[in-house]
């Protein structure tokens, strides 16, 4: 009986040690918003690792047109250090420039490899003022 108990304790310690050394796979987007002033997506990302120097990029799928004149697109959030050991919690704000983003107006969904997803509506591109219209309004 004593031998079975010590075997269970050893197995539990082994599993805990194994879990402690697993790579960081839990990346979540804790906030996602569209900043109209800067024409950017703004994400707050929570992740685990041994260092905070993770870079995040978005890989976009094909833009799909919906019935109501809007579009829909999925972006996969990619971590530059996916095999970093999950030792500490970190957060980082990431901004994605949308000035050349052609899938608009659209529902943008960001998904992580851990299966987390968040969505935000992105309006049509901001109207650019032409120099001629400014000149007409001058005194």
Coordinates of N, CA, C and O in Angstrom, one line a residue:
X1 N 0.8 -1.2 0.0 CA 0.0 0.0 0.0 C 0.9 1.3 0.0 O 0.6 2.2 -0.7
X2 N 2.0 1.2 0.8 CA 2.9 2.4 0.9 C 3.5 2.6 -0.5 O 3.8 3.7 -0.9
X3 N 3.9 1.5 -1.2 CA 4.5 1.6 -2.5 C 3.6 2.2 -3.5 O 4.0 3.1 -4.3
X4 N 2.3 1.9 -3.5 CA 1.3 2.5 -4.4 C 1.1 4.0 -4.2 O 1.0 4.8 -5.1
X5 N 1.2 4.4 -2.9 CA 1.0 5.9 -2.6 C 2.2 6.6 -3.1 O 2.1 7.7 -3.7
X6 N 3.5 6.1 -2.9 CA 4.7 6.8 -3.4 C 4.7 6.8 -4.9 O 5.2 7.8 -5.5
X7 N 4.2 5.8 -5.5 CA 4.1 5.8 -7.0 C 3.2 6.9 -7.5 O 3.5 7.6 -8.4
X8 N 2.0 7.1 -6.8 CA 1.1 8.1 -7.2 C 1.7 9.5 -7.0 O 1.5 10.4 -7.8
X9 N 2.4 9.7 -5.9 CA 3.0 11.0 -5.6 C 4.1 11.3 -6.7 O 4.2 12.4 -7.2
X10 N 4.9 10.2 -7.1 CA 5.9 10.4 -8.1 C 5.3 10.8 -9.4 O 5.7 11.7 -10.1
X11 N 4.2 10.1 -9.8 CA 3.5 10.3 -11.0 C 2.9 11.7 -11.1 O 3.0 12.4 -12.1
X12 N 2.3 12.2 -10.0 CA 1.7 13.5 -9.9 C 2.8 14.6 -10.0 O 2.7 15.6 -10.7
X13 N 4.0 14.4 -9.4 CA 5.1 15.3 -9.5 C 5.6 15.4 -11.0 O 5.9 16.4 -11.5
X14 N 5.7 14.2 -11.6 CA 6.1 14.1 -13.0 C 5.2 14.9 -13.9 O 5.6 15.7 -14.7
X15 N 3.9 14.7 -13.7 CA 2.9 15.4 -14.6 C 3.0 16.9 -14.3 O 2.9 17.7 -15.3
X16 N 3.1 17.3 -13.1 CA 3.2 18.8 -12.8 C 4.4 19.4 -13.5 O 4.4 20.5 -14.0
X17 N 5.5 18.7 -13.4 CA 6.8 19.1 -14.0 C 6.6 19.2 -15.5 O 7.1 20.2 -16.2
X18 N 6.0 18.2 -16.1 CA 5.7 18.2 -17.5 C 4.8 19.4 -17.9 O 5.1 20.1 -18.9
X19 N 3.8 19.6 -17.2 CA 2.9 20.7 -17.5 C 3.6 22.1 -17.4 O 3.3 23.0 -18.1
X20 N 4.5 22.2 -16.4 CA 5.2 23.5 -16.2 C 6.1 23.8 -17.3 O 6.4 24.9 -17.6
X21 N 6.6 22.8 -18.1 CA 7.5 23.0 -19.1 C 6.9 23.1 -20.5 O 7.5 23.1 -21.5
X22 N 5.5 23.0 -20.6 CA 4.9 23.1 -21.9 C 5.0 24.4 -22.5 O 5.0 25.5 -21.9
X23 N 5.0 24.5 -23.9 CA 5.0 25.8 -24.5 C 3.8 26.6 -24.3 O 2.7 26.1 -24.0
X24 N 3.9 27.9 -24.5 CA 2.7 28.8 -24.3 C 1.8 28.6 -25.5 O 2.2 28.8 -26.7
X25 N 0.6 28.2 -25.3 CA -0.3 28.1 -26.4 C -1.6 28.9 -26.1 O -2.4 29.1 -27.0
X26 N -1.7 29.4 -24.9 CA -2.9 30.2 -24.6 C -2.7 31.7 -24.9 O -2.2 32.4 -24.0
X27 N -3.0 32.1 -26.1 CA -3.0 33.5 -26.4 C -4.4 33.9 -26.6 O -5.2 33.3 -27.3
X28 N -4.8 35.0 -25.9 CA -6.2 35.5 -26.0 C -6.1 37.0 -26.3 O -5.2 37.7 -26.0
X29 N -7.2 37.4 -27.0 CA -7.4 38.8 -27.2 C -8.4 39.3 -26.2 O -9.5 38.9 -26.2
X30 N -7.9 40.1 -25.2 CA -8.8 40.6 -24.1 C -9.6 41.8 -24.5 O -10.6 42.1 -23.9
X31 N -9.1 42.5 -25.5 CA -9.9 43.7 -26.0 C -9.6 43.8 -27.5 O -8.5 43.7 -28.0
X32 N -10.6 44.2 -28.3 CA -10.5 44.4 -29.7 C -11.4 45.6 -30.0 O -12.6 45.6 -29.7
X33 N -10.9 46.6 -30.7 CA -11.6 47.8 -31.0 C -11.1 48.4 -32.4 O -10.0 48.1 -32.8
X34 N -12.0 49.2 -33.0 CA -11.6 49.9 -34.2 C -11.4 51.4 -33.7 O -12.3 52.0 -33.1
X35 N -10.2 51.9 -34.0 CA -9.9 53.3 -33.8 C -10.1 54.1 -35.1 O -9.2 54.1 -36.0
X36 N -11.2 54.9 -35.1 CA -11.5 55.6 -36.4 C -10.5 56.8 -36.6 O -10.2 57.1 -37.8
X37 N -10.0 57.4 -35.5 CA -9.1 58.5 -35.7 C -7.8 58.1 -36.4 O -7.3 58.8 -37.3
X38 N -7.3 56.9 -36.1 CA -6.0 56.4 -36.7 C -6.3 55.4 -37.8 O -5.3 54.9 -38.4
X39 N -7.5 55.0 -38.0 CA -7.9 53.9 -38.9 C -7.1 52.6 -38.7 O -6.4 52.1 -39.5
X40 N -7.3 52.1 -37.4 CA -6.5 51.0 -37.0 C -7.4 50.0 -36.1 O -8.3 50.5 -35.5
X41 N -7.0 48.7 -36.2 CA -7.6 47.8 -35.2 C -6.6 47.9 -34.0 O -5.4 47.9 -34.1
X42 N -7.2 47.9 -32.8 CA -6.4 47.9 -31.6 C -6.8 46.7 -30.8 O -7.9 46.5 -30.4
X43 N -5.8 45.9 -30.5 CA -6.0 44.7 -29.7 C -5.1 44.7 -28.5 O -4.0 45.1 -28.5
X44 N -5.7 44.2 -27.4 CA -4.9 43.9 -26.2 C -4.8 42.4 -26.1 O -5.8 41.7 -26.1
X45 N -3.6 41.9 -26.1 CA -3.3 40.5 -26.2 C -2.7 40.0 -24.8 O -1.8 40.6 -24.3
X46 N -3.3 38.9 -24.3 CA -2.7 38.3 -23.1 C -2.1 37.0 -23.5 O -2.7 36.2 -24.3
X47 N -0.9 36.7 -23.0 CA -0.1 35.5 -23.4 C 0.8 35.1 -22.3 O 1.1 35.9 -21.4
X48 N 1.3 33.9 -22.4 CA 2.3 33.4 -21.4 C 3.6 33.0 -22.1 O 3.6 32.7 -23.2
X49 N 4.7 33.2 -21.3 CA 6.0 32.8 -21.9 C 7.1 33.1 -20.8 O 6.8 33.4 -19.7
X50 N 8.3 33.0 -21.3 CA 9.5 33.3 -20.4 C 10.0 34.7 -20.6 O 10.8 35.2 -19.9
X51 N 9.5 35.3 -21.7 CA 9.9 36.7 -22.0 C 8.8 37.4 -22.7 O 7.8 36.8 -23.2
X52 N 8.8 38.8 -22.6 CA 7.7 39.6 -23.2 C 7.9 39.9 -24.7 O 7.1 40.6 -25.3
X53 N 9.0 39.5 -25.3 CA 9.4 40.0 -26.6 C 8.7 39.1 -27.7 O 9.3 38.7 -28.6
X54 N 7.4 38.9 -27.6 CA 6.7 38.2 -28.6 C 6.1 39.2 -29.5 O 5.6 40.3 -29.1
X55 N 6.2 39.0 -30.8 CA 5.6 39.8 -31.8 C 4.4 39.1 -32.4 O 4.4 37.9 -32.6
X56 N 3.4 39.9 -32.6 CA 2.1 39.3 -33.2 C 1.8 39.9 -34.5 O 1.9 41.1 -34.7
X57 N 1.4 39.0 -35.4 CA 1.0 39.5 -36.8 C -0.4 38.8 -37.1 O -0.8 37.9 -36.4
X58 N -1.0 39.4 -38.1 CA -2.3 38.8 -38.5 C -2.2 38.3 -39.9 O -1.8 39.0 -40.8
X59 N -2.6 37.0 -40.1 CA -2.7 36.4 -41.4 C -4.2 36.5 -41.8 O -5.0 35.9 -41.1
X60 N -4.5 37.2 -42.9 CA -5.9 37.4 -43.3 C -6.4 36.3 -44.3 O -5.6 35.8 -45.1
X61 N -7.6 35.9 -44.1 CA -8.2 35.0 -45.1 C -8.9 35.8 -46.2 O -8.7 37.1 -46.2
X62 N -9.6 35.2 -47.1 CA -10.2 35.9 -48.2 C -11.4 36.7 -47.7 O -12.2 36.2 -46.9
X63 N -11.6 37.9 -48.2 CA -12.7 38.7 -47.9 C -14.0 38.1 -48.5 O -14.0 37.8 -49.7
X64 N -15.0 38.0 -47.8 CA -16.3 37.4 -48.3 C -17.4 38.5 -48.2 O -17.6 39.1 -47.1
X65 N -18.1 38.7 -49.3 CA -19.2 39.6 -49.3 C -20.5 39.0 -48.7 O -20.8 37.9 -48.9
X66 N -21.1 39.8 -47.8 CA -22.4 39.4 -47.2 C -23.5 40.0 -48.0 O -23.3 40.8 -48.9
X67 N -24.7 39.6 -47.7 CA -25.9 40.1 -48.4 C -26.2 41.6 -48.2 O -26.9 42.2 -49.0
X68 N -25.8 42.1 -47.1 CA -26.2 43.5 -46.7 C -25.2 44.5 -47.1 O -25.0 45.5 -46.4
X69 N -24.4 44.4 -48.2 CA -23.4 45.3 -48.7 C -22.2 45.4 -47.7 O -21.3 46.2 -47.9
X70 N -22.1 44.5 -46.7 CA -20.9 44.4 -45.9 C -20.1 43.2 -46.3 O -20.6 42.4 -47.1
X71 N -19.0 43.1 -45.7 CA -18.1 42.0 -45.9 C -17.7 41.3 -44.6 O -18.1 41.9 -43.5
X72 N -17.1 40.2 -44.7 CA -16.6 39.5 -43.5 C -15.2 39.0 -43.8 O -15.0 38.5 -44.9
X73 N -14.4 39.1 -42.8 CA -13.0 38.5 -43.0 C -12.5 38.0 -41.6 O -12.8 38.5 -40.6
X74 N -11.7 37.0 -41.7 CA -11.1 36.3 -40.6 C -9.6 36.6 -40.6 O -9.0 36.4 -41.6
X75 N -9.1 36.9 -39.4 CA -7.6 37.1 -39.3 C -7.1 36.2 -38.2 O -7.7 36.1 -37.1
X76 N -6.1 35.4 -38.5 CA -5.5 34.5 -37.5 C -4.3 35.2 -36.9 O -3.4 35.7 -37.6
X77 N -4.3 35.4 -35.6 CA -3.3 36.0 -34.8 C -2.1 35.0 -34.7 O -2.3 33.9 -34.1
X78 N -1.0 35.4 -35.2 CA 0.2 34.6 -35.1 C 1.2 35.1 -34.2 O 1.6 36.3 -34.2
X79 N 1.7 34.2 -33.3 CA 2.7 34.6 -32.3 C 4.1 34.2 -32.8 O 4.3 33.1 -33.3
X80 N 5.1 35.1 -32.7 CA 6.4 34.9 -33.2 C 7.2 33.9 -32.4 O 8.2 33.4 -32.8
X81 N 6.7 33.6 -31.2 CA 7.4 32.7 -30.3 C 6.4 31.7 -29.7 O 6.2 31.6 -28.5
X82 N 5.8 30.8 -30.6 CA 4.8 29.9 -30.1 C 5.3 28.8 -29.2 O 4.5 28.2 -28.5
X83 N 6.6 28.6 -29.2 CA 7.1 27.5 -28.4 C 7.8 28.0 -27.1 O 8.5 27.2 -26.4
X84 N 7.6 29.2 -26.8 CA 8.1 29.8 -25.5 C 7.4 29.1 -24.4 O 6.2 29.0 -24.4
X85 N 8.2 28.7 -23.4 CA 7.6 28.0 -22.2 C 6.7 29.0 -21.4 O 7.0 30.1 -21.2
X86 N 5.5 28.5 -21.0 CA 4.5 29.2 -20.3 C 4.9 29.4 -18.9 O 4.4 28.7 -18.0
X87 N 5.7 30.4 -18.6 CA 6.1 30.6 -17.2 C 5.5 31.9 -16.5 O 5.3 31.9 -15.3
X88 N 5.3 33.0 -17.3 CA 4.8 34.2 -16.8 C 3.7 34.7 -17.7 O 3.6 34.4 -18.8
X89 N 2.8 35.6 -17.1 CA 1.7 36.2 -17.8 C 2.2 37.6 -18.4 O 2.9 38.3 -17.6
X90 N 1.9 37.9 -19.6 CA 2.2 39.2 -20.2 C 1.0 39.7 -21.0 O 0.1 38.9 -21.4
X91 N 0.9 41.0 -21.2 CA -0.1 41.6 -22.0 C 0.7 42.6 -22.9 O 1.7 43.1 -22.6
X92 N 0.1 42.8 -24.1 CA 0.7 43.7 -25.1 C -0.4 44.3 -25.9 O -1.4 43.6 -26.3
X93 N -0.3 45.5 -26.3 CA -1.2 46.2 -27.2 C -0.6 46.1 -28.6 O 0.5 46.5 -28.8
X94 N -1.4 45.7 -29.5 CA -1.0 45.6 -30.9 C -2.0 46.4 -31.8 O -3.2 46.3 -31.6
X95 N -1.4 47.2 -32.7 CA -2.2 48.0 -33.6 C -2.0 47.5 -35.0 O -0.9 47.3 -35.4
X96 N -3.1 47.4 -35.7 CA -3.0 46.9 -37.1 C -3.5 48.1 -38.0 O -4.7 48.5 -37.9
X97 N -2.7 48.6 -38.9 CA -3.0 49.7 -39.7 C -4.0 49.2 -40.8 O -3.8 48.2 -41.4
X98 N -5.1 49.9 -41.0 CA -6.1 49.5 -42.0 C -6.2 50.5 -43.2 O -7.2 50.4 -43.9
X99 N -5.3 51.4 -43.3 CA -5.4 52.4 -44.4 C -5.4 51.7 -45.8 O -6.1 52.2 -46.7
X100 N -4.8 50.6 -46.0 CA -4.9 49.9 -47.3 C -5.8 48.7 -47.3 O -5.7 47.8 -48.2
X101 N -6.5 48.5 -46.2 CA -7.4 47.4 -46.0 C -8.6 47.6 -47.0 O -9.4 48.5 -46.8
X102 N -8.8 46.7 -47.9 CA -9.9 46.8 -48.9 C -11.2 46.1 -48.6 O -12.2 46.4 -49.2
X103 N -11.2 45.3 -47.6 CA -12.4 44.5 -47.2 C -13.2 45.4 -46.2 O -13.2 45.2 -45.0
X104 N -13.9 46.4 -46.8 CA -14.7 47.3 -46.0 C -16.0 47.7 -46.7 O -16.0 47.8 -47.9
X105 N -17.0 48.1 -46.0 CA -17.2 47.9 -44.5 C -17.3 46.4 -44.2 O -17.7 45.6 -45.1
X106 N -16.8 46.0 -43.1 CA -16.8 44.5 -42.8 C -16.9 44.2 -41.3 O -16.6 45.1 -40.4
X107 N -17.2 43.0 -41.1 CA -17.1 42.4 -39.7 C -15.8 41.7 -39.7 O -15.5 40.8 -40.5
X108 N -14.9 42.1 -38.9 CA -13.5 41.6 -38.8 C -13.5 40.7 -37.5 O -13.8 41.1 -36.4
X109 N -13.1 39.4 -37.7 CA -12.9 38.5 -36.6 C -11.5 38.1 -36.5 O -10.9 37.7 -37.5
X110 N -11.0 38.2 -35.3 CA -9.6 37.8 -35.0 C -9.7 36.5 -34.2 O -10.4 36.4 -33.2
X111 N -8.9 35.5 -34.7 CA -8.9 34.2 -34.0 C -7.5 33.8 -33.6 O -6.5 34.2 -34.3
X112 N -7.3 33.1 -32.5 CA -6.0 32.7 -32.0 C -5.9 31.2 -32.2 O -6.9 30.5 -32.4
X113 N -4.7 30.7 -32.2 CA -4.5 29.2 -32.3 C -5.1 28.4 -31.2 O -5.4 27.2 -31.4
X114 N -5.4 29.1 -30.1 CA -6.0 28.4 -28.9 C -7.6 28.3 -29.1 O -8.3 27.8 -28.3
X115 N -8.1 28.9 -30.2 CA -9.5 28.8 -30.5 C -10.3 30.1 -30.0 O -11.5 30.1 -30.2
X116 N -9.6 31.0 -29.4 CA -10.3 32.2 -28.9 C -10.6 33.1 -30.2 O -9.8 33.2 -31.1
X117 N -11.7 33.8 -30.1 CA -12.0 34.8 -31.2 C -12.8 36.0 -30.7 O -13.5 35.9 -29.7
X118 N -12.6 37.1 -31.4 CA -13.3 38.3 -31.1 C -13.6 39.0 -32.4 O -12.8 38.9 -33.4
X119 N -14.7 39.8 -32.4 CA -15.1 40.5 -33.7 C -15.4 41.9 -33.4 O -15.7 42.3 -32.3
X120 N -15.2 42.7 -34.5 CA -15.5 44.2 -34.4 C -15.9 44.6 -35.8 O -15.5 44.0 -36.8
X121 N -16.8 45.6 -35.9 CA -17.2 46.1 -37.2 C -16.2 47.2 -37.6 O -15.9 48.1 -36.8
X122 N -15.8 47.2 -38.9 CA -14.9 48.2 -39.4 C -15.7 48.9 -40.5 O -16.2 48.3 -41.5
X123 N -15.8 50.2 -40.4 CA -16.6 51.0 -41.4 C -15.9 51.2 -42.7 O -14.8 50.8 -42.9
X124 N -16.6 51.8 -43.7 CA -15.9 52.1 -44.9 C -14.7 53.0 -44.7 O -14.6 53.7 -43.6
X125 N -13.8 53.1 -45.6 CA -12.6 53.9 -45.4 C -13.0 55.4 -45.2 O -13.9 55.8 -45.8
X126 N -12.2 56.1 -44.4 CA -12.5 57.5 -44.2 C -12.3 58.3 -45.5 O -11.5 57.9 -46.3
X127 N -13.2 59.2 -45.7 CA -13.1 60.1 -46.9 C -11.9 61.0 -46.8 O -11.7 61.6 -45.8
X128 N -11.1 61.1 -47.9 CA -10.0 61.9 -47.9 C -10.4 63.3 -48.5 O -11.0 63.3 -49.5
X129 N -10.0 64.4 -47.9 CA -10.2 65.7 -48.4 C -9.3 66.0 -49.6 O -8.1 65.8 -49.4
X130 N -9.8 66.4 -50.7 CA -8.9 66.8 -51.8 C -8.4 68.2 -51.5 O -9.1 69.0 -51.0
X131 N -7.2 68.5 -52.0 CA -6.7 69.9 -51.9 C -7.6 70.9 -52.5 O -7.7 72.1 -52.1
X132 N -8.3 70.5 -53.6 CA -9.2 71.5 -54.3 C -10.4 71.9 -53.4 O -10.8 73.1 -53.4
X133 N -10.9 71.0 -52.6 CA -12.0 71.3 -51.7 C -11.6 72.3 -50.6 O -12.3 73.1 -50.2
X134 N -10.3 72.1 -50.2 CA -9.8 73.0 -49.1 C -9.6 74.4 -49.7 O -9.8 75.4 -49.1
X135 N -9.1 74.4 -51.0 CA -8.9 75.7 -51.6 C -10.2 76.5 -51.8 O -10.2 77.7 -51.7
X136 N -11.3 75.8 -52.2 CA -12.5 76.5 -52.4 C -13.1 77.1 -51.1 O -13.8 78.1 -51.1
X137 N -12.7 76.5 -50.0 CA -13.2 77.0 -48.7 C -12.3 78.1 -48.1 O -12.7 78.6 -47.1
X138 N -11.2 78.3 -48.7 CA -10.3 79.4 -48.2 C -11.0 80.8 -48.5 O -11.7 81.0 -49.5
X139 N -10.7 81.7 -47.6 CA -11.2 83.1 -47.8 C -10.6 83.8 -48.9 O -9.6 83.6 -49.4

